[in-house]
């Protein structure tokens, strides 16, 4: 929809959305984004890990949505509601919004100029992500499985929800040391990760996203959750009560009976 479009004007409404993690100040970053995008054409849209990239005829825009960031589409140049950054295109306006202000919009000469992108590990939806590759990653670490799966430099794109769901599906305890996984178990975890992501894509597109509705959210995601957010509720496989444990500041949900 936006590939091939020219950005007539970029407006930074809430500067915090363009704040770089280090170096340049917000004001300079906002001015840089606005100036560089004036008249630039979006060649393509791509994803790297959790980053969405607008690949421009010169440079690129990297967006990270964190917990609540989202994109909205407006048919005119007028935007409604809380939009942090507005990209005025040929046929309407693409708005980036994040009411919690954790999400970011950054201009980069090349995607790899952002350390978070340069260091990304294997993409679990790419053909390079095989059971053998996963085993190699697991064997190299004694960290708990859940924390290893969240490490974007190992497997890029898995977050707290999908890693919890994948471990439940593979019947693996989130605190189990990664290097205590053998080849057949790694195959099971590999299949679980791929399945969970495929199911997430299905669920998130049914109902279809409505990018014109600022209130719209991935309601469909609820349908796929087997363990995440279900503390105290019965496991859907064995009926034991789901437990929650904190790992590196994040909540992991697991079944104490069937995940080991
Ligand atoms: Zn269970």
PDB file of C-alpha atoms and ligand atoms in Angstrom:
ATOM      1  CA  UNK A   1       0.000   0.000   0.000  1.00  0.00           C
ATOM      2  CA  UNK A   2       2.772   2.468   0.827  1.00  0.00           C
ATOM      3  CA  UNK A   3       5.563   0.948  -1.286  1.00  0.00           C
ATOM      4  CA  UNK A   4       6.234   3.195  -4.271  1.00  0.00           C
ATOM      5  CA  UNK A   5       4.728   6.238  -2.542  1.00  0.00           C
ATOM      6  CA  UNK A   6       6.565   9.496  -2.132  1.00  0.00           C
ATOM      7  CA  UNK A   7       6.711  11.179   1.253  1.00  0.00           C
ATOM      8  CA  UNK A   8       5.644  14.769   0.611  1.00  0.00           C
ATOM      9  CA  UNK A   9       6.148  15.793   4.187  1.00  0.00           C
ATOM     10  CA  UNK A  10       7.009  14.140   7.469  1.00  0.00           C
ATOM     11  CA  UNK A  11       5.690  15.747  10.633  1.00  0.00           C
ATOM     12  CA  UNK A  12       7.104  14.899  14.044  1.00  0.00           C
ATOM     13  CA  UNK A  13       4.323  15.684  16.499  1.00  0.00           C
ATOM     14  CA  UNK A  14       5.768  14.052  19.624  1.00  0.00           C
ATOM     15  CA  UNK A  15       9.533  14.296  19.555  1.00  0.00           C
ATOM     16  CA  UNK A  16      10.046  11.514  22.066  1.00  0.00           C
ATOM     17  CA  UNK A  17       9.131   9.047  19.305  1.00  0.00           C
ATOM     18  CA  UNK A  18      12.306   9.925  17.381  1.00  0.00           C
ATOM     19  CA  UNK A  19      14.659  10.039  20.348  1.00  0.00           C
ATOM     20  CA  UNK A  20      17.770   8.023  19.536  1.00  0.00           C
ATOM     21  CA  UNK A  21      19.124   5.732  22.243  1.00  0.00           C
ATOM     22  CA  UNK A  22      22.358   7.708  22.358  1.00  0.00           C
ATOM     23  CA  UNK A  23      24.048  10.670  20.774  1.00  0.00           C
ATOM     24  CA  UNK A  24      21.889  13.250  19.033  1.00  0.00           C
ATOM     25  CA  UNK A  25      19.201  15.076  20.943  1.00  0.00           C
ATOM     26  CA  UNK A  26      15.495  14.721  20.185  1.00  0.00           C
ATOM     27  CA  UNK A  27      15.245  18.081  18.405  1.00  0.00           C
ATOM     28  CA  UNK A  28      18.157  17.288  16.092  1.00  0.00           C
ATOM     29  CA  UNK A  29      16.775  13.815  15.412  1.00  0.00           C
ATOM     30  CA  UNK A  30      13.342  15.250  14.561  1.00  0.00           C
ATOM     31  CA  UNK A  31      14.810  17.853  12.211  1.00  0.00           C
ATOM     32  CA  UNK A  32      16.996  15.185  10.591  1.00  0.00           C
ATOM     33  CA  UNK A  33      14.027  12.892   9.969  1.00  0.00           C
ATOM     34  CA  UNK A  34      11.855  15.688   8.535  1.00  0.00           C
ATOM     35  CA  UNK A  35      14.594  17.001   6.219  1.00  0.00           C
ATOM     36  CA  UNK A  36      15.772  13.642   4.958  1.00  0.00           C
ATOM     37  CA  UNK A  37      12.290  12.384   4.159  1.00  0.00           C
ATOM     38  CA  UNK A  38      11.051  15.420   2.264  1.00  0.00           C
ATOM     39  CA  UNK A  39      10.322  14.128  -1.258  1.00  0.00           C
ATOM     40  CA  UNK A  40      11.892  10.717  -0.583  1.00  0.00           C
ATOM     41  CA  UNK A  41      10.273   7.640  -2.142  1.00  0.00           C
ATOM     42  CA  UNK A  42       9.442   4.463  -0.231  1.00  0.00           C
ATOM     43  CA  UNK A  43      11.008   1.679  -2.311  1.00  0.00           C
ATOM     44  CA  UNK A  44       9.861  -1.198  -0.143  1.00  0.00           C
ATOM     45  CA  UNK A  45       8.660  -2.266   3.275  1.00  0.00           C
ATOM     46  CA  UNK A  46      10.583  -4.960   5.154  1.00  0.00           C
ATOM     47  CA  UNK A  47      10.920  -6.461   8.614  1.00  0.00           C
ATOM     48  CA  UNK A  48      14.120  -7.247  10.513  1.00  0.00           C
ATOM     49  CA  UNK A  49      13.488  -8.888  13.875  1.00  0.00           C
ATOM     50  CA  UNK A  50      11.000  -6.615  15.625  1.00  0.00           C
ATOM     51  CA  UNK A  51      11.855  -3.632  13.420  1.00  0.00           C
ATOM     52  CA  UNK A  52       9.671  -2.520  10.529  1.00  0.00           C
ATOM     53  CA  UNK A  53      11.708  -0.812   7.809  1.00  0.00           C
ATOM     54  CA  UNK A  54      10.600   1.680   5.193  1.00  0.00           C
ATOM     55  CA  UNK A  55      13.380   1.299   2.644  1.00  0.00           C
ATOM     56  CA  UNK A  56      13.711   4.686   0.966  1.00  0.00           C
ATOM     57  CA  UNK A  57      15.397   5.633  -2.305  1.00  0.00           C
ATOM     58  CA  UNK A  58      18.035   7.045   0.041  1.00  0.00           C
ATOM     59  CA  UNK A  59      18.409   5.664   3.548  1.00  0.00           C
ATOM     60  CA  UNK A  60      15.653   3.997   5.508  1.00  0.00           C
ATOM     61  CA  UNK A  61      13.213   4.535   8.357  1.00  0.00           C
ATOM     62  CA  UNK A  62      13.278   1.951  11.155  1.00  0.00           C
ATOM     63  CA  UNK A  63      10.243   1.652  13.425  1.00  0.00           C
ATOM     64  CA  UNK A  64      10.059  -0.299  16.654  1.00  0.00           C
ATOM     65  CA  UNK A  65       6.609  -0.677  18.190  1.00  0.00           C
ATOM     66  CA  UNK A  66       7.650  -1.954  21.636  1.00  0.00           C
ATOM     67  CA  UNK A  67       4.477  -2.820  23.588  1.00  0.00           C
ATOM     68  CA  UNK A  68       1.776  -0.540  22.243  1.00  0.00           C
ATOM     69  CA  UNK A  69       3.040   1.237  19.150  1.00  0.00           C
ATOM     70  CA  UNK A  70       0.983   0.940  15.991  1.00  0.00           C
ATOM     71  CA  UNK A  71       0.465   2.329  12.508  1.00  0.00           C
ATOM     72  CA  UNK A  72      -2.673   4.156  11.430  1.00  0.00           C
ATOM     73  CA  UNK A  73      -3.865   5.098   7.965  1.00  0.00           C
ATOM     74  CA  UNK A  74      -5.694   8.339   7.151  1.00  0.00           C
ATOM     75  CA  UNK A  75      -7.152   9.031   3.717  1.00  0.00           C
ATOM     76  CA  UNK A  76      -6.265  12.720   3.934  1.00  0.00           C
ATOM     77  CA  UNK A  77      -3.386  14.841   5.233  1.00  0.00           C
ATOM     78  CA  UNK A  78      -5.437  15.385   8.364  1.00  0.00           C
ATOM     79  CA  UNK A  79      -4.668  13.016  11.232  1.00  0.00           C
ATOM     80  CA  UNK A  80      -6.921  12.382  14.203  1.00  0.00           C
ATOM     81  CA  UNK A  81      -6.153  11.272  17.729  1.00  0.00           C
ATOM     82  CA  UNK A  82      -2.682  10.901  19.087  1.00  0.00           C
ATOM     83  CA  UNK A  83      -0.220  10.485  16.248  1.00  0.00           C
ATOM     84  CA  UNK A  84       3.462  10.845  17.093  1.00  0.00           C
ATOM     85  CA  UNK A  85       4.920  10.915  13.589  1.00  0.00           C
ATOM     86  CA  UNK A  86       2.919  11.515  10.388  1.00  0.00           C
ATOM     87  CA  UNK A  87       4.175  10.584   6.915  1.00  0.00           C
ATOM     88  CA  UNK A  88       2.144  12.445   4.285  1.00  0.00           C
ATOM     89  CA  UNK A  89       2.083  10.239   1.180  1.00  0.00           C
ATOM     90  CA  UNK A  90       0.494  10.460  -2.283  1.00  0.00           C
ATOM     91  CA  UNK A  91      -2.847   8.984  -1.300  1.00  0.00           C
ATOM     92  CA  UNK A  92      -3.102   9.644   2.420  1.00  0.00           C
ATOM     93  CA  UNK A  93      -1.124   9.772   5.621  1.00  0.00           C
ATOM     94  CA  UNK A  94       0.655   6.999   7.490  1.00  0.00           C
ATOM     95  CA  UNK A  95       0.725   7.708  11.215  1.00  0.00           C
ATOM     96  CA  UNK A  96       2.954   6.140  13.867  1.00  0.00           C
ATOM     97  CA  UNK A  97       1.378   6.251  17.302  1.00  0.00           C
ATOM     98  CA  UNK A  98       2.366   4.974  20.726  1.00  0.00           C
ATOM     99  CA  UNK A  99       0.498   6.342  23.727  1.00  0.00           C
ATOM    100  CA  UNK A 100       3.106   4.867  26.078  1.00  0.00           C
ATOM    101  CA  UNK A 101       5.975   6.431  24.132  1.00  0.00           C
ATOM    102  CA  UNK A 102       8.315   3.429  24.141  1.00  0.00           C
ATOM    103  CA  UNK A 103       8.122   2.982  20.357  1.00  0.00           C
ATOM    104  CA  UNK A 104      10.653   4.673  18.082  1.00  0.00           C
ATOM    105  CA  UNK A 105      10.939   6.018  14.535  1.00  0.00           C
ATOM    106  CA  UNK A 106      14.526   6.489  13.378  1.00  0.00           C
ATOM    107  CA  UNK A 107      16.157   7.515  10.131  1.00  0.00           C
ATOM    108  CA  UNK A 108      19.218   5.442   9.195  1.00  0.00           C
ATOM    109  CA  UNK A 109      21.627   5.546   6.298  1.00  0.00           C
ATOM    110  CA  UNK A 110      21.665   1.737   6.357  1.00  0.00           C
ATOM    111  CA  UNK A 111      19.653  -0.576   8.667  1.00  0.00           C
ATOM    112  CA  UNK A 112      22.916  -1.994  10.075  1.00  0.00           C
ATOM    113  CA  UNK A 113      23.861   1.449  11.382  1.00  0.00           C
ATOM    114  CA  UNK A 114      21.521   0.703  14.271  1.00  0.00           C
ATOM    115  CA  UNK A 115      23.355  -1.624  16.709  1.00  0.00           C
ATOM    116  CA  UNK A 116      20.048  -3.339  17.558  1.00  0.00           C
ATOM    117  CA  UNK A 117      19.634  -4.331  13.902  1.00  0.00           C
ATOM    118  CA  UNK A 118      23.300  -5.108  13.175  1.00  0.00           C
ATOM    119  CA  UNK A 119      23.385  -7.629  16.039  1.00  0.00           C
ATOM    120  CA  UNK A 120      20.134  -9.466  15.174  1.00  0.00           C
ATOM    121  CA  UNK A 121      20.289 -13.256  15.252  1.00  0.00           C
ATOM    122  CA  UNK A 122      18.556 -15.723  12.946  1.00  0.00           C
ATOM    123  CA  UNK A 123      14.970 -14.895  11.947  1.00  0.00           C
ATOM    124  CA  UNK A 124      12.637 -17.702  13.025  1.00  0.00           C
ATOM    125  CA  UNK A 125      10.531 -17.256   9.862  1.00  0.00           C
ATOM    126  CA  UNK A 126      13.564 -17.497   7.562  1.00  0.00           C
ATOM    127  CA  UNK A 127      14.738 -20.731   5.916  1.00  0.00           C
ATOM    128  CA  UNK A 128      18.061 -20.490   7.802  1.00  0.00           C
ATOM    129  CA  UNK A 129      16.178 -21.171  11.006  1.00  0.00           C
ATOM    130  CA  UNK A 130      16.429 -24.948  11.229  1.00  0.00           C
ATOM    131  CA  UNK A 131      16.328 -27.374  14.154  1.00  0.00           C
ATOM    132  CA  UNK A 132      20.088 -27.867  13.731  1.00  0.00           C
ATOM    133  CA  UNK A 133      20.703 -24.116  13.923  1.00  0.00           C
ATOM    134  CA  UNK A 134      18.529 -23.870  17.031  1.00  0.00           C
ATOM    135  CA  UNK A 135      20.410 -26.757  18.654  1.00  0.00           C
ATOM    136  CA  UNK A 136      23.686 -24.948  17.942  1.00  0.00           C
ATOM    137  CA  UNK A 137      22.339 -21.785  19.614  1.00  0.00           C
ATOM    138  CA  UNK A 138      21.056 -23.738  22.630  1.00  0.00           C
ATOM    139  CA  UNK A 139      24.241 -25.765  23.076  1.00  0.00           C
ATOM    140  CA  UNK A 140      26.275 -22.568  23.285  1.00  0.00           C
ATOM    141  CA  UNK A 141      24.535 -21.249  26.387  1.00  0.00           C
ATOM    142  CA  UNK A 142      23.750 -22.262  29.947  1.00  0.00           C
ATOM    143  CA  UNK A 143      21.168 -19.475  30.315  1.00  0.00           C
ATOM    144  CA  UNK A 144      17.535 -20.394  30.997  1.00  0.00           C
ATOM    145  CA  UNK A 145      15.669 -21.301  27.805  1.00  0.00           C
ATOM    146  CA  UNK A 146      13.183 -18.454  28.092  1.00  0.00           C
ATOM    147  CA  UNK A 147      15.864 -15.795  28.445  1.00  0.00           C
ATOM    148  CA  UNK A 148      17.844 -17.210  25.554  1.00  0.00           C
ATOM    149  CA  UNK A 149      14.772 -17.149  23.306  1.00  0.00           C
ATOM    150  CA  UNK A 150      14.170 -13.488  24.202  1.00  0.00           C
ATOM    151  CA  UNK A 151      17.760 -12.573  23.253  1.00  0.00           C
ATOM    152  CA  UNK A 152      17.357 -10.818  19.890  1.00  0.00           C
ATOM    153  CA  UNK A 153      21.004 -11.491  19.018  1.00  0.00           C
ATOM    154  CA  UNK A 154      20.247 -15.252  19.069  1.00  0.00           C
ATOM    155  CA  UNK A 155      16.745 -15.548  17.609  1.00  0.00           C
ATOM    156  CA  UNK A 156      15.372 -12.289  16.216  1.00  0.00           C
ATOM    157  CA  UNK A 157      11.733 -11.390  16.662  1.00  0.00           C
ATOM    158  CA  UNK A 158      10.505 -13.601  19.499  1.00  0.00           C
ATOM    159  CA  UNK A 159       8.956 -11.684  22.374  1.00  0.00           C
ATOM    160  CA  UNK A 160       7.658 -12.573  25.798  1.00  0.00           C
ATOM    161  CA  UNK A 161       4.313 -13.967  24.610  1.00  0.00           C
ATOM    162  CA  UNK A 162       5.544 -16.155  21.747  1.00  0.00           C
ATOM    163  CA  UNK A 163       8.500 -17.569  23.665  1.00  0.00           C
ATOM    164  CA  UNK A 164       6.188 -18.526  26.576  1.00  0.00           C
ATOM    165  CA  UNK A 165       3.753 -20.139  24.145  1.00  0.00           C
ATOM    166  CA  UNK A 166       6.506 -22.005  22.260  1.00  0.00           C
ATOM    167  CA  UNK A 167       7.983 -23.433  25.473  1.00  0.00           C
ATOM    168  CA  UNK A 168       4.532 -24.607  26.607  1.00  0.00           C
ATOM    169  CA  UNK A 169       3.920 -26.244  23.244  1.00  0.00           C
ATOM    170  CA  UNK A 170       7.332 -27.970  23.373  1.00  0.00           C
ATOM    171  CA  UNK A 171       6.715 -29.023  27.020  1.00  0.00           C
ATOM    172  CA  UNK A 172       9.904 -27.281  28.145  1.00  0.00           C
ATOM    173  CA  UNK A 173      10.327 -25.437  31.446  1.00  0.00           C
ATOM    174  CA  UNK A 174      11.320 -21.768  30.938  1.00  0.00           C
ATOM    175  CA  UNK A 175      14.087 -22.059  33.554  1.00  0.00           C
ATOM    176  CA  UNK A 176      15.725 -25.136  32.069  1.00  0.00           C
ATOM    177  CA  UNK A 177      19.330 -24.460  31.030  1.00  0.00           C
ATOM    178  CA  UNK A 178      19.547 -24.100  27.246  1.00  0.00           C
ATOM    179  CA  UNK A 179      22.498 -26.490  26.941  1.00  0.00           C
ATOM    180  CA  UNK A 180      20.496 -29.211  28.675  1.00  0.00           C
ATOM    181  CA  UNK A 181      18.485 -29.745  25.497  1.00  0.00           C
ATOM    182  CA  UNK A 182      19.292 -32.651  23.173  1.00  0.00           C
ATOM    183  CA  UNK A 183      18.714 -32.864  19.421  1.00  0.00           C
ATOM    184  CA  UNK A 184      15.201 -34.402  19.516  1.00  0.00           C
ATOM    185  CA  UNK A 185      14.110 -31.777  22.086  1.00  0.00           C
ATOM    186  CA  UNK A 186      15.584 -28.983  19.973  1.00  0.00           C
ATOM    187  CA  UNK A 187      13.553 -30.318  17.033  1.00  0.00           C
ATOM    188  CA  UNK A 188      10.426 -30.180  19.177  1.00  0.00           C
ATOM    189  CA  UNK A 189      11.175 -26.603  20.267  1.00  0.00           C
ATOM    190  CA  UNK A 190      11.953 -25.585  16.689  1.00  0.00           C
ATOM    191  CA  UNK A 191       8.623 -26.964  15.492  1.00  0.00           C
ATOM    192  CA  UNK A 192       6.836 -25.231  18.394  1.00  0.00           C
ATOM    193  CA  UNK A 193       8.379 -21.815  17.604  1.00  0.00           C
ATOM    194  CA  UNK A 194       7.487 -22.075  13.916  1.00  0.00           C
ATOM    195  CA  UNK A 195       3.955 -23.233  14.731  1.00  0.00           C
ATOM    196  CA  UNK A 196       3.348 -20.500  17.315  1.00  0.00           C
ATOM    197  CA  UNK A 197       4.468 -17.797  14.879  1.00  0.00           C
ATOM    198  CA  UNK A 198       2.350 -19.217  12.066  1.00  0.00           C
ATOM    199  CA  UNK A 199      -0.656 -19.351  14.380  1.00  0.00           C
ATOM    200  CA  UNK A 200       0.042 -15.771  15.567  1.00  0.00           C
ATOM    201  CA  UNK A 201       0.014 -14.537  11.970  1.00  0.00           C
ATOM    202  CA  UNK A 202      -3.281 -16.329  11.373  1.00  0.00           C
ATOM    203  CA  UNK A 203      -4.868 -14.956  14.550  1.00  0.00           C
ATOM    204  CA  UNK A 204      -3.606 -11.404  14.052  1.00  0.00           C
ATOM    205  CA  UNK A 205      -5.175 -11.243  10.594  1.00  0.00           C
ATOM    206  CA  UNK A 206      -8.573 -12.539  11.730  1.00  0.00           C
ATOM    207  CA  UNK A 207     -10.342 -10.181  12.160  1.00  0.00           C
ATOM    208  CA  UNK A 208      -8.313  -8.318   9.533  1.00  0.00           C
ATOM    209  CA  UNK A 209      -6.383  -5.334  10.891  1.00  0.00           C
ATOM    210  CA  UNK A 210      -8.215  -2.039  10.467  1.00  0.00           C
ATOM    211  CA  UNK A 211      -5.475   0.545  10.210  1.00  0.00           C
ATOM    212  CA  UNK A 212      -8.108   3.296   9.946  1.00  0.00           C
ATOM    213  CA  UNK A 213      -9.410   2.618  13.448  1.00  0.00           C
ATOM    214  CA  UNK A 214      -7.224   4.052  16.245  1.00  0.00           C
ATOM    215  CA  UNK A 215      -9.013   1.782  18.730  1.00  0.00           C
ATOM    216  CA  UNK A 216      -8.271  -1.361  16.739  1.00  0.00           C
ATOM    217  CA  UNK A 217      -5.993  -3.939  18.357  1.00  0.00           C
ATOM    218  CA  UNK A 218      -5.041  -7.553  17.707  1.00  0.00           C
ATOM    219  CA  UNK A 219      -8.111  -9.069  19.365  1.00  0.00           C
ATOM    220  CA  UNK A 220      -7.457 -12.267  17.432  1.00  0.00           C
ATOM    221  CA  UNK A 221      -4.280 -12.872  19.414  1.00  0.00           C
ATOM    222  CA  UNK A 222      -6.298 -13.940  22.472  1.00  0.00           C
ATOM    223  CA  UNK A 223      -7.445 -17.005  20.545  1.00  0.00           C
ATOM    224  CA  UNK A 224      -3.975 -18.509  20.359  1.00  0.00           C
ATOM    225  CA  UNK A 225      -2.836 -18.027  23.946  1.00  0.00           C
ATOM    226  CA  UNK A 226      -2.471 -21.373  25.721  1.00  0.00           C
ATOM    227  CA  UNK A 227      -0.334 -20.302  28.663  1.00  0.00           C
ATOM    228  CA  UNK A 228       0.556 -16.596  28.520  1.00  0.00           C
ATOM    229  CA  UNK A 229      -1.396 -14.510  31.064  1.00  0.00           C
ATOM    230  CA  UNK A 230      -3.159 -17.619  32.455  1.00  0.00           C
ATOM    231  CA  UNK A 231      -1.634 -17.732  35.970  1.00  0.00           C
ATOM    232  CA  UNK A 232      -3.761 -19.881  38.310  1.00  0.00           C
ATOM    233  CA  UNK A 233      -5.902 -21.213  35.462  1.00  0.00           C
ATOM    234  CA  UNK A 234      -5.872 -24.890  34.477  1.00  0.00           C
ATOM    235  CA  UNK A 235      -3.312 -26.020  31.907  1.00  0.00           C
ATOM    236  CA  UNK A 236      -5.114 -26.783  28.645  1.00  0.00           C
ATOM    237  CA  UNK A 237      -3.133 -30.009  28.350  1.00  0.00           C
ATOM    238  CA  UNK A 238      -3.016 -31.489  31.856  1.00  0.00           C
ATOM    239  CA  UNK A 239      -5.249 -29.251  34.064  1.00  0.00           C
ATOM    240  CA  UNK A 240      -2.501 -28.355  36.567  1.00  0.00           C
ATOM    241  CA  UNK A 241      -2.528 -24.685  37.610  1.00  0.00           C
ATOM    242  CA  UNK A 242      -0.440 -22.415  35.410  1.00  0.00           C
ATOM    243  CA  UNK A 243       2.315 -20.640  37.318  1.00  0.00           C
ATOM    244  CA  UNK A 244       4.120 -17.351  36.765  1.00  0.00           C
ATOM    245  CA  UNK A 245       7.786 -16.731  37.435  1.00  0.00           C
ATOM    246  CA  UNK A 246       9.893 -13.573  36.951  1.00  0.00           C
ATOM    247  CA  UNK A 247      12.898 -14.010  34.699  1.00  0.00           C
ATOM    248  CA  UNK A 248      15.099 -10.991  33.994  1.00  0.00           C
ATOM    249  CA  UNK A 249      12.235  -8.689  34.925  1.00  0.00           C
ATOM    250  CA  UNK A 250       9.756 -10.370  32.563  1.00  0.00           C
ATOM    251  CA  UNK A 251       6.910 -12.701  33.480  1.00  0.00           C
ATOM    252  CA  UNK A 252       7.095 -16.280  32.248  1.00  0.00           C
ATOM    253  CA  UNK A 253       3.994 -18.455  32.394  1.00  0.00           C
ATOM    254  CA  UNK A 254       4.346 -22.227  32.486  1.00  0.00           C
ATOM    255  CA  UNK A 255       2.715 -25.445  33.588  1.00  0.00           C
ATOM    256  CA  UNK A 256       4.645 -27.001  36.510  1.00  0.00           C
ATOM    257  CA  UNK A 257       3.417 -30.477  35.588  1.00  0.00           C
ATOM    258  CA  UNK A 258       3.864 -30.905  31.853  1.00  0.00           C
ATOM    259  CA  UNK A 259       6.781 -28.513  31.187  1.00  0.00           C
ATOM    260  CA  UNK A 260      10.148 -29.842  32.371  1.00  0.00           C
TER     261      UNK A 260
HETATM  262 ZN1  LIG B   1       0.182 -28.950  31.870  1.00  0.00          ZN
END
